[in-house]
mmCIF file of C-alpha atoms in Angstrom:
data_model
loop_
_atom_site.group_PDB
_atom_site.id
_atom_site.type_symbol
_atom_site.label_atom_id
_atom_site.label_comp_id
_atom_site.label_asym_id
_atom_site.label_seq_id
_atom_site.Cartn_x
_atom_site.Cartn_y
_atom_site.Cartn_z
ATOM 1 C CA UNK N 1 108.998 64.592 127.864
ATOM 2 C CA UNK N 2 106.356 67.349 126.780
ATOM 3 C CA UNK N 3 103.843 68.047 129.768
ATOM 4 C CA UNK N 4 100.803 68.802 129.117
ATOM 5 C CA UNK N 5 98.780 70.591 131.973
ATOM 6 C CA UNK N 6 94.950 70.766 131.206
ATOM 7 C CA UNK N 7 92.589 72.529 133.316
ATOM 8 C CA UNK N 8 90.294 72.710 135.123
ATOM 9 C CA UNK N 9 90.295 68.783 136.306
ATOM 10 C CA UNK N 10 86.858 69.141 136.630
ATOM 11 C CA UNK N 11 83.905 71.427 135.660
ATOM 12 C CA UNK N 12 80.368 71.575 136.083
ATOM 13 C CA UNK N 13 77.601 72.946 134.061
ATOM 14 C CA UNK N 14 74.399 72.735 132.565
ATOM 15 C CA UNK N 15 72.371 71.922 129.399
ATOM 16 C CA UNK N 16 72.973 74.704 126.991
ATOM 17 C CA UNK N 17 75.908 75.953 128.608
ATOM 18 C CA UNK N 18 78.985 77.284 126.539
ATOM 19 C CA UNK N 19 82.369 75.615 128.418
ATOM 20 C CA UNK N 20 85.813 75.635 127.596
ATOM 21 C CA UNK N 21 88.976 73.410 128.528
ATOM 22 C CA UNK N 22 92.373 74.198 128.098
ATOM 23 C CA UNK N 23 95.728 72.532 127.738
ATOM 24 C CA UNK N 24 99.234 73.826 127.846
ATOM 25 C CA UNK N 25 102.081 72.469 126.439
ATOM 26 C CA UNK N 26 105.511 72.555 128.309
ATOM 27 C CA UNK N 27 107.365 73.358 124.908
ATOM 28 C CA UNK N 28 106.274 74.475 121.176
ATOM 29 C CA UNK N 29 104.046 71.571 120.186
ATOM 30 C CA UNK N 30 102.999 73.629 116.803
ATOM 31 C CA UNK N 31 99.455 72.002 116.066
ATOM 32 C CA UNK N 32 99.614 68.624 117.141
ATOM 33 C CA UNK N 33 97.120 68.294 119.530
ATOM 34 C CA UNK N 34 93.792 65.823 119.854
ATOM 35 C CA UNK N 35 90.998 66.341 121.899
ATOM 36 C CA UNK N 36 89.563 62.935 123.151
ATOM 37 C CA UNK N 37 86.097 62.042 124.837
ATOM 38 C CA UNK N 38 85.693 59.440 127.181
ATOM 39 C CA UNK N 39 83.051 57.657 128.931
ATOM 40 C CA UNK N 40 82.692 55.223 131.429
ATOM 41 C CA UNK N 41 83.324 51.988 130.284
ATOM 42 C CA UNK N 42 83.435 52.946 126.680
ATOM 43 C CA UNK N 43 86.273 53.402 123.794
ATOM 44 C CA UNK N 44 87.438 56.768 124.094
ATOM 45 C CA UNK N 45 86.389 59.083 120.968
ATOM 46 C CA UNK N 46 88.700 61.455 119.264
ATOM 47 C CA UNK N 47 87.395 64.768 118.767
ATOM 48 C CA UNK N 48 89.693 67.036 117.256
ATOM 49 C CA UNK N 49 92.862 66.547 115.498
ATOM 50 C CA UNK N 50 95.527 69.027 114.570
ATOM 51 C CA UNK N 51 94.232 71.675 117.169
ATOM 52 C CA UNK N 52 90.633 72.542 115.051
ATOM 53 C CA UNK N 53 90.275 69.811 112.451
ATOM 54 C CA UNK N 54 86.435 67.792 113.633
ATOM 55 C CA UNK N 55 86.512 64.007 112.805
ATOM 56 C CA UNK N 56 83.761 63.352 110.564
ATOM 57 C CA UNK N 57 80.610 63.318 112.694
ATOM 58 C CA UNK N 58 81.320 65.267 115.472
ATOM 59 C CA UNK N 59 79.335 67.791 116.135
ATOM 60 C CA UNK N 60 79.893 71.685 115.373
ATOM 61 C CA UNK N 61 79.418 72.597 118.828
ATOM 62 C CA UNK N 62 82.632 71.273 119.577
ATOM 63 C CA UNK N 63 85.695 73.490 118.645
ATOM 64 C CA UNK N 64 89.510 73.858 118.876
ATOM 65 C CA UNK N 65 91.833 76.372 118.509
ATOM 66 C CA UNK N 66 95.244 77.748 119.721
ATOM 67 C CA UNK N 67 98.742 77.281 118.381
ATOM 68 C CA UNK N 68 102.331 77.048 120.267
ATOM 69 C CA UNK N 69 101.772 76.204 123.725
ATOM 70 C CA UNK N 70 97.950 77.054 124.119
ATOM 71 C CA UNK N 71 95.102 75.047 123.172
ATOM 72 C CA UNK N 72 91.874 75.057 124.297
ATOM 73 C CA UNK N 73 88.386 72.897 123.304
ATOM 74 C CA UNK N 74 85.202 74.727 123.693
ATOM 75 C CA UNK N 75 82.056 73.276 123.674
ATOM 76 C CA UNK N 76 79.112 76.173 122.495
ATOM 77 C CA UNK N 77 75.525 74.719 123.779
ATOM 78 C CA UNK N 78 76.262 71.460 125.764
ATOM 79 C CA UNK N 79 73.983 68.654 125.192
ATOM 80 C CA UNK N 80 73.201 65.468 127.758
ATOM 81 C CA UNK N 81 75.516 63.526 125.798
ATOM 82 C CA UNK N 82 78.760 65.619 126.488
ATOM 83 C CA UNK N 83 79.154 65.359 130.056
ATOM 84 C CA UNK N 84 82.140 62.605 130.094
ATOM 85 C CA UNK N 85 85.704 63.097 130.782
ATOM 86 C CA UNK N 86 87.944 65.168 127.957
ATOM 87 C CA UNK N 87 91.615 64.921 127.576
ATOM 88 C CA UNK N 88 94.241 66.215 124.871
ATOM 89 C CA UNK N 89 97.311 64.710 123.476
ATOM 90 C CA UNK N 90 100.443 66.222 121.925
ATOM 91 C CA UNK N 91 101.733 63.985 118.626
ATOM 92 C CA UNK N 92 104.600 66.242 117.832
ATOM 93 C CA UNK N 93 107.544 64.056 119.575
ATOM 94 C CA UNK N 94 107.966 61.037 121.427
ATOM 95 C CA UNK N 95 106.932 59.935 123.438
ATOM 96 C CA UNK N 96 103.186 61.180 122.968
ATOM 97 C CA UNK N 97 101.521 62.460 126.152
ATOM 98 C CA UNK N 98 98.427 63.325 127.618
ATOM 99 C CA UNK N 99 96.915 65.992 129.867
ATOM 100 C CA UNK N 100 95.477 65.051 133.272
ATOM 101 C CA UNK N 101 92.166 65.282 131.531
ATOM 102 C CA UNK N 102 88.887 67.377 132.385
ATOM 103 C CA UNK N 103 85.550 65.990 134.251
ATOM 104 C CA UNK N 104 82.788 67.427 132.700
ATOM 105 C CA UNK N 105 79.749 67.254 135.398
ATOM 106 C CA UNK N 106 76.057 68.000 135.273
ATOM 107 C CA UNK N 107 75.118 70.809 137.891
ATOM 108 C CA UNK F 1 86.155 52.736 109.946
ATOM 109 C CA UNK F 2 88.912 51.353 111.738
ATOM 110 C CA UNK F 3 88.130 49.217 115.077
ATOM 111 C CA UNK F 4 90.090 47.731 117.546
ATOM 112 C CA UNK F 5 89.502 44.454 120.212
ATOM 113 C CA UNK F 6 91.942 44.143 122.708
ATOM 114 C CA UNK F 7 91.941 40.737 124.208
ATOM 115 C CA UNK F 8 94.000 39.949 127.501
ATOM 116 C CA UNK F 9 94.979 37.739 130.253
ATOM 117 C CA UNK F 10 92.846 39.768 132.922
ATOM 118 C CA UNK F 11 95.503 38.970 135.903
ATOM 119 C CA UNK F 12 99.218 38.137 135.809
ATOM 120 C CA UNK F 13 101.693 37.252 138.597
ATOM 121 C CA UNK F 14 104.543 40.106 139.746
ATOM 122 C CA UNK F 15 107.333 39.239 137.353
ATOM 123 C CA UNK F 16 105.481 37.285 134.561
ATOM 124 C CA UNK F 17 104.854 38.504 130.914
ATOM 125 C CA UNK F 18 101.922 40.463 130.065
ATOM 126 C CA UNK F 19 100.773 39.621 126.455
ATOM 127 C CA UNK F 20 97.983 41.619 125.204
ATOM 128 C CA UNK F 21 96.336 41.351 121.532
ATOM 129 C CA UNK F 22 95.201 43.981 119.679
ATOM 130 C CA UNK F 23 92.585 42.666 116.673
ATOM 131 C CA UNK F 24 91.826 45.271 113.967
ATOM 132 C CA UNK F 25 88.969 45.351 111.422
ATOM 133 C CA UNK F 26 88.016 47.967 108.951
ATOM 134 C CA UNK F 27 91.421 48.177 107.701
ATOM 135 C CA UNK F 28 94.192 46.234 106.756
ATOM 136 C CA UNK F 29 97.121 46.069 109.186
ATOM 137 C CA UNK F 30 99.921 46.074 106.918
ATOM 138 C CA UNK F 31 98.681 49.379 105.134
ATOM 139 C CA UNK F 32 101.196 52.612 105.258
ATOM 140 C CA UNK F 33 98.101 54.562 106.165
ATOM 141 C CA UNK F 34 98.006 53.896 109.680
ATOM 142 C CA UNK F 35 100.203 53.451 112.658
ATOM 143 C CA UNK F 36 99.709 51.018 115.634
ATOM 144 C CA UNK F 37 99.400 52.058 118.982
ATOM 145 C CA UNK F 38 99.212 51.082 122.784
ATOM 146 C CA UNK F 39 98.077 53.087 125.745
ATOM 147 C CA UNK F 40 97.597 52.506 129.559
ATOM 148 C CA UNK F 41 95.061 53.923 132.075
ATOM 149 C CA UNK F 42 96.277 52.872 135.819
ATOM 150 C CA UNK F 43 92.388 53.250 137.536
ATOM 151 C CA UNK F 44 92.099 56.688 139.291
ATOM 152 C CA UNK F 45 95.759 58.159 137.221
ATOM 153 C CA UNK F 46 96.470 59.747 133.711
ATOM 154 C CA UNK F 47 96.797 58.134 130.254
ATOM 155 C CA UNK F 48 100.841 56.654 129.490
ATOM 156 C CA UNK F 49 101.485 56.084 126.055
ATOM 157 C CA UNK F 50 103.637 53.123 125.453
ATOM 158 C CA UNK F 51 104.179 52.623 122.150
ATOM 159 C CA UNK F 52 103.545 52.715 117.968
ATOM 160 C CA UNK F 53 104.402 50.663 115.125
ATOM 161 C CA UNK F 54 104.377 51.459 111.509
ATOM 162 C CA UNK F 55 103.801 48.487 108.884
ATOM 163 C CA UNK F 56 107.240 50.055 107.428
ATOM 164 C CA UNK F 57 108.851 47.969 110.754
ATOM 165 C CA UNK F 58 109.540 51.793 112.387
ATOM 166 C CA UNK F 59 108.707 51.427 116.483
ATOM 167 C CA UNK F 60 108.881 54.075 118.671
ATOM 168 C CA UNK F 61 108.646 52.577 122.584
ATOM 169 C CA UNK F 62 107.783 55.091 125.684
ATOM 170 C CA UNK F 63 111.185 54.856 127.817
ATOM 171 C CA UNK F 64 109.761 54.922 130.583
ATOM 172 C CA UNK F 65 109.090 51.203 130.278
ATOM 173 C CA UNK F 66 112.849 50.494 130.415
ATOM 174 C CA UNK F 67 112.788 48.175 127.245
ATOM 175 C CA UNK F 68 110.136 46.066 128.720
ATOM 176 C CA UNK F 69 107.907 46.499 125.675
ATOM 177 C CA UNK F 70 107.466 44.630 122.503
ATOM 178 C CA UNK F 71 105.103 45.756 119.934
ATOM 179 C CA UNK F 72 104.534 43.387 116.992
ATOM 180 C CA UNK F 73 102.163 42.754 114.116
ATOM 181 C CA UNK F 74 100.635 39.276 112.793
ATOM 182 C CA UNK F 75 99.773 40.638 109.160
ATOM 183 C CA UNK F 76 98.081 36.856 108.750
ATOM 184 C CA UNK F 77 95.742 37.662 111.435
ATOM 185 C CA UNK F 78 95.226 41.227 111.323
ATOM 186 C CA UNK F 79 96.545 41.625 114.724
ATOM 187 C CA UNK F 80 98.991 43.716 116.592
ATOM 188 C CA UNK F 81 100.343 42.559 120.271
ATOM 189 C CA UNK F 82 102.026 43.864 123.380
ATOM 190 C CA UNK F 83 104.594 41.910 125.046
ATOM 191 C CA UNK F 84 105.235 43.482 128.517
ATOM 192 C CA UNK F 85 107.917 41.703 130.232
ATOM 193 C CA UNK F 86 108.782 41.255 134.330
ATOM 194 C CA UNK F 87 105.741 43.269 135.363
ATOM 195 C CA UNK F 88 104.872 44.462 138.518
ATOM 196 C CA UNK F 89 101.913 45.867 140.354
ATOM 197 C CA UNK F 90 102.756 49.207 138.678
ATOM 198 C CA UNK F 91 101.598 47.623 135.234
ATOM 199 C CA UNK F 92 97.936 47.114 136.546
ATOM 200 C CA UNK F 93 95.625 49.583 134.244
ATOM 201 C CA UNK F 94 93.007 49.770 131.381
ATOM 202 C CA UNK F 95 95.307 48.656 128.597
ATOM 203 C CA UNK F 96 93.938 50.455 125.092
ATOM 204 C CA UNK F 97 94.626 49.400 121.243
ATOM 205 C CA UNK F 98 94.665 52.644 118.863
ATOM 206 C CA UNK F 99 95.221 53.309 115.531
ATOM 207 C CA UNK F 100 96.462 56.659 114.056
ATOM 208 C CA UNK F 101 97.758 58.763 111.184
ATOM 209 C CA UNK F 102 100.873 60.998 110.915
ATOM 210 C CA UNK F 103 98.346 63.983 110.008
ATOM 211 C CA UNK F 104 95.825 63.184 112.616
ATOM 212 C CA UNK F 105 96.921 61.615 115.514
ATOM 213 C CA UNK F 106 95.343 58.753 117.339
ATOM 214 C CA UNK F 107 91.930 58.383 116.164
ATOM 215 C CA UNK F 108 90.070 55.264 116.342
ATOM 216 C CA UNK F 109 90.791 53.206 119.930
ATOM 217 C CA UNK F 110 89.147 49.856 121.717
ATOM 218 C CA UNK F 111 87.239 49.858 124.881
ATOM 219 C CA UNK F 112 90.222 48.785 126.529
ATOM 220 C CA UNK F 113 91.058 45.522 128.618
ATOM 221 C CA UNK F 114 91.952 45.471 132.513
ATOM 222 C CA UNK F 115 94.946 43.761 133.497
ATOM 223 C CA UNK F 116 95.794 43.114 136.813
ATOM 224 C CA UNK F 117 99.025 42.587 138.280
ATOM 225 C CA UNK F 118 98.806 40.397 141.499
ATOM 226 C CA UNK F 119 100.030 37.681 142.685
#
């Protein structure tokens, strides 16, 4: 199975704060990666699909990039809303899997 | 807009069946847009995939599960299931009902159901 190891499990910042996640694949995963947000009790929301592609509505401050092994999901300006718990996802074999996922706390 | 209702028992005995029901509105189950998926949370752990269906009848289980899962679609109802046989305590977790595309991955999920394993 492809690993993917996201860090850091848990970050804290501030309102207005640029902050940036990142996940690494344990083999060439080319650009199949999702970026999901979840909150407490609530259906998680996908993001980001193939490593930079926003789902309609999501806003511009959120971002994606890398390629290969390396992705990462930055988040330029962070609003009340976004602290929740992120994770990313590799679709390019089965089975699919998950990183660890990232806390995102107020300061 | 796709969304999903999963519907459960909430607790089963240590060697029972878990069935779980996914319910889908927005879109039609039996289209060749979208895949069917399931995904577990065990409370405090990481996110297991366990499976995907495609209308075409393709199914792709997690092995890790050891052939314990059936995935299966009710086009009549709109509904996709989970049949999770001789469970144990290690199947207790936020089960989740998701619906994806080959280009973009899961993207539209329910709020999950908690099933318990205990006896």
């Amino acid at each position: 199975d492809i690993q993917m190891t996201q860090s850091p499990s848990s970050l804290s910042a501030s309102v207005g704060d640029r902050v940036t996640i990142t996940c690494r694949a344990s083999q060439v995963i080319s650009n199949f990666v999702v970026w999901f947000q979840q909150k407490p009790g609530r259906a998680p929301k996908s993001l980001i699909y193939a490593t930079s592609t926003l789902h309609s509505g999501v806003p511009s401050r959120f971002s994606g990039s890398g390629s290969g092994t390396d992705f990462t999901l930055t988040i330029s300006g962070l609003q009340f809303e976004d602290f929740a718990t992120y994770y990313c996802q590799q679709y390019y074999t089965y089975p699919m899997t998950f990183g660890q996922g990232t806390r995102l706390e107020m300061k | 807009q796709v969304q999903l209702q999963e519907s459960g028992p909430g607790l089963v005995k240590p060697s029972q069946t878990l069935s779980l029901i996914c319910t889908v509105s927005g879109a039609s189950i039996s289209s060749t847009n979208y895949y069917w998926s399931l995904i577990r949370q065990p409370a405090g752990k990481g996110m297991e995939w366990i499976g995907r269906m495609y209308p075409s009848g393709g199914v792709y289980y997690n092995a890790s599960l050891r052939s314990r899962a059936i995935i299966s679609l009710d086009t009549s109802k709109n509904q996709f299931s989970l049949t999770l046989n001789s469970v144990t305590t290690a199947d207790t977790a936020v089960y989740y009902c998701s619906s994806g595309t080959q280009h973009q991955g899961l993207h539209s999920w329910g709020q999950g159901v908690l099933v318990t394993v205990s006896s």
